[in-house]
Amino acid sequence: MISSLQACKNIVSIVPRCSLFHWVNLQFNVVDDNRVRLLGPDRTCAEWILRNGGKVKWVHDEEYVADYNNLPKEEVPVRLQEIDATGSSVMTNGFEHLKGCKYIGKIILHECHYLENAALKELHYVKDSLKFLQVSRCGNVTEAGLMYLLSLEKLQTLVIFSLPYVEERVKILDTLKKNLKQCTVTFDEDRVK
């Protein structure tokens, strides 16, 4: 019979070792369904982006909000229009926050080091409103992730650059352009934000 202590040691030895920041970031990306019910999807999505170091813009506002403490009071209704996740720690499990957001027209995913292919699949939640998308300097994104963007039928502008693990650049660019006919697609490796 294995002691409880030995069983714990066995489990710990098979779990990949991740930094403390990785585990904190995972928690900052978790959807709180009770909060969504209480405050609505736009507010909770904005909180998610701000918690993870990004910024947001509301419908009819000119300026981005980058500080969590500058969010409107909880009782004030808001409609989220733009997300700039530049340098943020957004992760795949957080993209469910987009569910129910009906006004998001622009998303920038630049230097999102935790972003993986599966996160791009979750953009389907905003496929009816998303018009502009930038995916750049996200080291974990490959052709497989970019293929998920084909579901974004209303997309008008797609900007892609500096994705080191996209090896078939010409092929994926051709596929995106053929399938997103209404969209201007650029894949410029030399572009700097």
C-alpha positions as a LaTeX table, in Angstrom:
\begin{tabular}{lrrr}
\hline
Residue & $x$ (\AA) & $y$ (\AA) & $z$ (\AA) \\
\hline
Met1 & 0.00 & 0.00 & 0.00 \\
Ile2 & 1.30 & 3.45 & $-0.96$ \\
Ser3 & 1.29 & 6.10 & 1.72 \\
Ser4 & $-0.57$ & 9.39 & 1.12 \\
Leu5 & 2.72 & 11.27 & 1.13 \\
Gln6 & 4.20 & 8.96 & $-1.52$ \\
Ala7 & 1.06 & 9.26 & $-3.68$ \\
Cys8 & 1.34 & 13.07 & $-3.56$ \\
Lys9 & 5.00 & 12.89 & $-4.54$ \\
Asn10 & 4.11 & 10.67 & $-7.50$ \\
Ile11 & 1.44 & 13.12 & $-8.70$ \\
Val12 & 3.73 & 16.11 & $-8.32$ \\
Ser13 & 6.45 & 14.38 & $-10.30$ \\
Ile14 & 4.20 & 13.95 & $-13.36$ \\
Val15 & 2.70 & 17.47 & $-13.38$ \\
Pro16 & 4.74 & 19.79 & $-15.61$ \\
Arg17 & 6.60 & 22.41 & $-13.66$ \\
Cys18 & 5.36 & 25.88 & $-14.41$ \\
Ser19 & 6.37 & 29.16 & $-12.90$ \\
Leu20 & 4.26 & 30.80 & $-10.25$ \\
Phe21 & 3.40 & 33.50 & $-12.81$ \\
His22 & 1.97 & 30.86 & $-15.13$ \\
Trp23 & $-0.43$ & 29.67 & $-12.42$ \\
Val24 & $-1.38$ & 33.25 & $-11.51$ \\
Asn25 & $-2.01$ & 34.03 & $-15.18$ \\
Leu26 & $-4.21$ & 30.94 & $-15.48$ \\
Gln27 & $-6.36$ & 32.23 & $-12.61$ \\
Phe28 & $-6.53$ & 35.74 & $-14.12$ \\
Asn29 & $-8.02$ & 34.15 & $-17.25$ \\
Val30 & $-10.74$ & 32.04 & $-15.60$ \\
Val31 & $-14.32$ & 33.00 & $-16.43$ \\
Asp32 & $-16.47$ & 33.73 & $-13.39$ \\
Asp33 & $-19.98$ & 32.76 & $-14.56$ \\
Asn34 & $-21.62$ & 34.42 & $-11.55$ \\
Arg35 & $-19.92$ & 37.72 & $-12.42$ \\
Val36 & $-21.01$ & 37.41 & $-16.05$ \\
Arg37 & $-24.62$ & 36.91 & $-14.92$ \\
Leu38 & $-24.39$ & 39.84 & $-12.50$ \\
Leu39 & $-22.55$ & 42.40 & $-14.67$ \\
Gly40 & $-22.93$ & 41.17 & $-18.22$ \\
Pro41 & $-20.42$ & 39.86 & $-20.77$ \\
Asp42 & $-19.01$ & 43.24 & $-21.88$ \\
Arg43 & $-18.02$ & 44.33 & $-18.38$ \\
Thr44 & $-16.53$ & 40.96 & $-17.39$ \\
Cys45 & $-14.66$ & 40.69 & $-20.70$ \\
Ala46 & $-13.16$ & 44.14 & $-20.09$ \\
Glu47 & $-12.17$ & 43.12 & $-16.57$ \\
Trp48 & $-10.44$ & 40.03 & $-18.01$ \\
Ile49 & $-8.41$ & 42.08 & $-20.49$ \\
Leu50 & $-7.43$ & 44.69 & $-17.90$ \\
Arg51 & $-6.50$ & 42.06 & $-15.28$ \\
Asn52 & $-4.12$ & 40.59 & $-17.80$ \\
Gly53 & $-2.43$ & 43.84 & $-18.80$ \\
Gly54 & $-4.38$ & 44.90 & $-21.90$ \\
Lys55 & $-6.68$ & 47.82 & $-22.57$ \\
Val56 & $-10.23$ & 48.29 & $-23.83$ \\
Lys57 & $-12.39$ & 50.88 & $-25.52$ \\
Trp58 & $-16.14$ & 51.30 & $-25.07$ \\
Val59 & $-18.65$ & 52.09 & $-27.79$ \\
His60 & $-18.79$ & 55.90 & $-28.25$ \\
Asp61 & $-15.55$ & 56.50 & $-26.30$ \\
Glu62 & $-12.40$ & 57.93 & $-27.84$ \\
Glu63 & $-9.87$ & 56.77 & $-25.25$ \\
Tyr64 & $-8.75$ & 53.34 & $-24.18$ \\
Val65 & $-9.07$ & 52.27 & $-20.55$ \\
Ala66 & $-5.86$ & 50.61 & $-19.36$ \\
Asp67 & $-6.28$ & 50.77 & $-15.58$ \\
Tyr68 & $-8.67$ & 48.37 & $-13.86$ \\
Asn69 & $-9.46$ & 51.09 & $-11.31$ \\
Asn70 & $-10.76$ & 53.35 & $-14.09$ \\
Leu71 & $-13.57$ & 51.01 & $-15.09$ \\
Pro72 & $-17.05$ & 52.56 & $-14.86$ \\
Lys73 & $-19.06$ & 51.75 & $-11.75$ \\
Glu74 & $-20.54$ & 48.27 & $-11.85$ \\
Glu75 & $-24.09$ & 49.57 & $-12.19$ \\
Val76 & $-23.21$ & 51.56 & $-15.34$ \\
Pro77 & $-24.09$ & 49.56 & $-18.50$ \\
Val78 & $-21.20$ & 49.31 & $-20.97$ \\
Arg79 & $-20.66$ & 47.98 & $-24.48$ \\
Leu80 & $-17.16$ & 46.80 & $-25.32$ \\
Gln81 & $-15.97$ & 47.85 & $-28.80$ \\
Glu82 & $-12.18$ & 47.31 & $-28.93$ \\
Ile83 & $-9.61$ & 45.13 & $-27.22$ \\
Asp84 & $-5.88$ & 45.80 & $-27.34$ \\
Ala85 & $-4.19$ & 42.86 & $-25.66$ \\
Thr86 & $-0.65$ & 44.03 & $-26.52$ \\
Gly87 & 1.85 & 42.48 & $-24.12$ \\
Ser88 & $-0.90$ & 40.95 & $-22.02$ \\
Ser89 & $-1.06$ & 37.52 & $-20.44$ \\
Val90 & $-4.33$ & 36.44 & $-22.08$ \\
Met91 & $-4.62$ & 32.67 & $-22.39$ \\
Thr92 & $-6.91$ & 30.28 & $-24.21$ \\
Asn93 & $-9.10$ & 29.62 & $-21.16$ \\
Gly94 & $-9.91$ & 33.34 & $-20.96$ \\
Phe95 & $-11.28$ & 33.70 & $-24.48$ \\
Glu96 & $-14.64$ & 32.39 & $-23.31$ \\
His97 & $-15.07$ & 35.91 & $-21.90$ \\
Leu98 & $-15.91$ & 36.96 & $-25.48$ \\
Lys99 & $-19.14$ & 34.96 & $-25.34$ \\
Gly100 & $-22.08$ & 37.34 & $-25.45$ \\
Cys101 & $-20.04$ & 40.39 & $-26.49$ \\
Lys102 & $-21.91$ & 41.75 & $-29.51$ \\
Tyr103 & $-20.09$ & 45.00 & $-30.26$ \\
Ile104 & $-16.40$ & 44.03 & $-30.41$ \\
Gly105 & $-15.17$ & 45.26 & $-33.78$ \\
Lys106 & $-11.41$ & 45.32 & $-33.21$ \\
Ile107 & $-8.96$ & 43.01 & $-31.44$ \\
Ile108 & $-5.19$ & 43.36 & $-31.32$ \\
Leu109 & $-3.23$ & 40.32 & $-30.14$ \\
His110 & 0.37 & 41.56 & $-30.18$ \\
Glu111 & 3.20 & 40.06 & $-28.13$ \\
Cys112 & 0.80 & 37.77 & $-26.28$ \\
His113 & 3.32 & 35.18 & $-25.14$ \\
Tyr114 & 0.72 & 32.83 & $-23.67$ \\
Leu115 & $-1.51$ & 32.91 & $-26.74$ \\
Glu116 & $-1.93$ & 29.51 & $-28.41$ \\
Asn117 & $-3.70$ & 28.24 & $-31.51$ \\
Ala118 & $-6.78$ & 27.16 & $-29.57$ \\
Ala119 & $-7.38$ & 30.76 & $-28.42$ \\
Leu120 & $-7.88$ & 31.84 & $-32.03$ \\
Lys121 & $-10.61$ & 29.23 & $-32.38$ \\
Glu122 & $-12.52$ & 30.98 & $-29.59$ \\
Leu123 & $-12.79$ & 34.17 & $-31.66$ \\
His124 & $-15.92$ & 32.59 & $-33.12$ \\
Tyr125 & $-17.76$ & 34.22 & $-30.21$ \\
Val126 & $-17.32$ & 37.63 & $-31.92$ \\
Lys127 & $-17.58$ & 36.49 & $-35.55$ \\
Asp128 & $-20.69$ & 38.61 & $-36.15$ \\
Ser129 & $-19.06$ & 41.89 & $-35.04$ \\
Leu130 & $-15.29$ & 41.54 & $-35.49$ \\
Lys131 & $-14.05$ & 43.64 & $-38.41$ \\
Phe132 & $-10.33$ & 44.13 & $-37.56$ \\
Leu133 & $-7.91$ & 41.57 & $-36.15$ \\
Gln134 & $-4.16$ & 41.74 & $-35.65$ \\
Val135 & $-2.14$ & 38.69 & $-34.61$ \\
Ser136 & 1.55 & 39.51 & $-34.30$ \\
Arg137 & 4.65 & 38.49 & $-32.39$ \\
Cys138 & 2.75 & 35.66 & $-30.72$ \\
Gly139 & 5.34 & 32.90 & $-30.65$ \\
Asn140 & 2.98 & 29.96 & $-30.11$ \\
Val141 & 0.73 & 30.59 & $-33.13$ \\
Thr142 & 1.09 & 28.31 & $-36.16$ \\
Glu143 & $-0.78$ & 27.70 & $-39.41$ \\
Ala144 & $-3.28$ & 25.55 & $-37.50$ \\
Gly145 & $-4.26$ & 28.54 & $-35.37$ \\
Leu146 & $-4.55$ & 30.88 & $-38.33$ \\
Met147 & $-6.90$ & 28.41 & $-40.03$ \\
Tyr148 & $-9.44$ & 29.05 & $-37.25$ \\
Leu149 & $-9.73$ & 32.61 & $-38.53$ \\
Leu150 & $-11.62$ & 31.35 & $-41.57$ \\
Ser151 & $-14.80$ & 31.38 & $-39.44$ \\
Leu152 & $-14.60$ & 35.18 & $-39.12$ \\
Glu153 & $-16.87$ & 35.93 & $-42.06$ \\
Lys154 & $-17.40$ & 39.64 & $-41.24$ \\
Leu155 & $-13.67$ & 40.37 & $-40.88$ \\
Gln156 & $-12.55$ & 43.24 & $-43.12$ \\
Thr157 & $-8.90$ & 43.63 & $-42.09$ \\
Leu158 & $-6.50$ & 40.93 & $-40.92$ \\
Val159 & $-2.94$ & 41.94 & $-40.07$ \\
Ile160 & $-0.44$ & 39.17 & $-39.36$ \\
Phe161 & 3.29 & 39.54 & $-38.76$ \\
Ser162 & 6.25 & 38.11 & $-36.86$ \\
Leu163 & 4.85 & 34.65 & $-36.19$ \\
Pro164 & 8.03 & 32.55 & $-36.08$ \\
Tyr165 & 6.34 & 29.14 & $-36.13$ \\
Val166 & 4.28 & 29.83 & $-39.22$ \\
Glu167 & 6.47 & 28.05 & $-41.76$ \\
Glu168 & 4.17 & 28.01 & $-44.81$ \\
Arg169 & 3.60 & 31.77 & $-44.97$ \\
Val170 & 2.76 & 31.94 & $-48.68$ \\
Lys171 & 0.38 & 29.00 & $-48.45$ \\
Ile172 & $-1.49$ & 30.27 & $-45.38$ \\
Leu173 & $-1.71$ & 33.79 & $-46.82$ \\
Asp174 & $-3.17$ & 32.37 & $-50.02$ \\
Thr175 & $-5.68$ & 30.26 & $-48.07$ \\
Leu176 & $-6.78$ & 33.21 & $-45.93$ \\
Lys177 & $-7.18$ & 35.51 & $-48.94$ \\
Lys178 & $-9.17$ & 32.92 & $-50.91$ \\
Asn179 & $-11.55$ & 32.16 & $-48.06$ \\
Leu180 & $-11.92$ & 35.63 & $-46.52$ \\
Lys181 & $-12.88$ & 37.35 & $-49.77$ \\
Gln182 & $-14.28$ & 40.46 & $-48.09$ \\
Cys183 & $-11.10$ & 40.89 & $-46.02$ \\
Thr184 & $-7.81$ & 42.63 & $-46.73$ \\
Val185 & $-5.17$ & 40.23 & $-45.43$ \\
Thr186 & $-1.58$ & 41.29 & $-44.90$ \\
Phe187 & 1.21 & 39.05 & $-43.69$ \\
Asp188 & 4.21 & 41.32 & $-43.41$ \\
Glu189 & 7.23 & 39.90 & $-41.60$ \\
Asp190 & 9.07 & 43.22 & $-41.57$ \\
Arg191 & 6.29 & 45.27 & $-40.04$ \\
Val192 & 6.93 & 46.77 & $-36.61$ \\
Lys193 & 4.08 & 48.03 & $-34.45$ \\
\hline
\end{tabular}
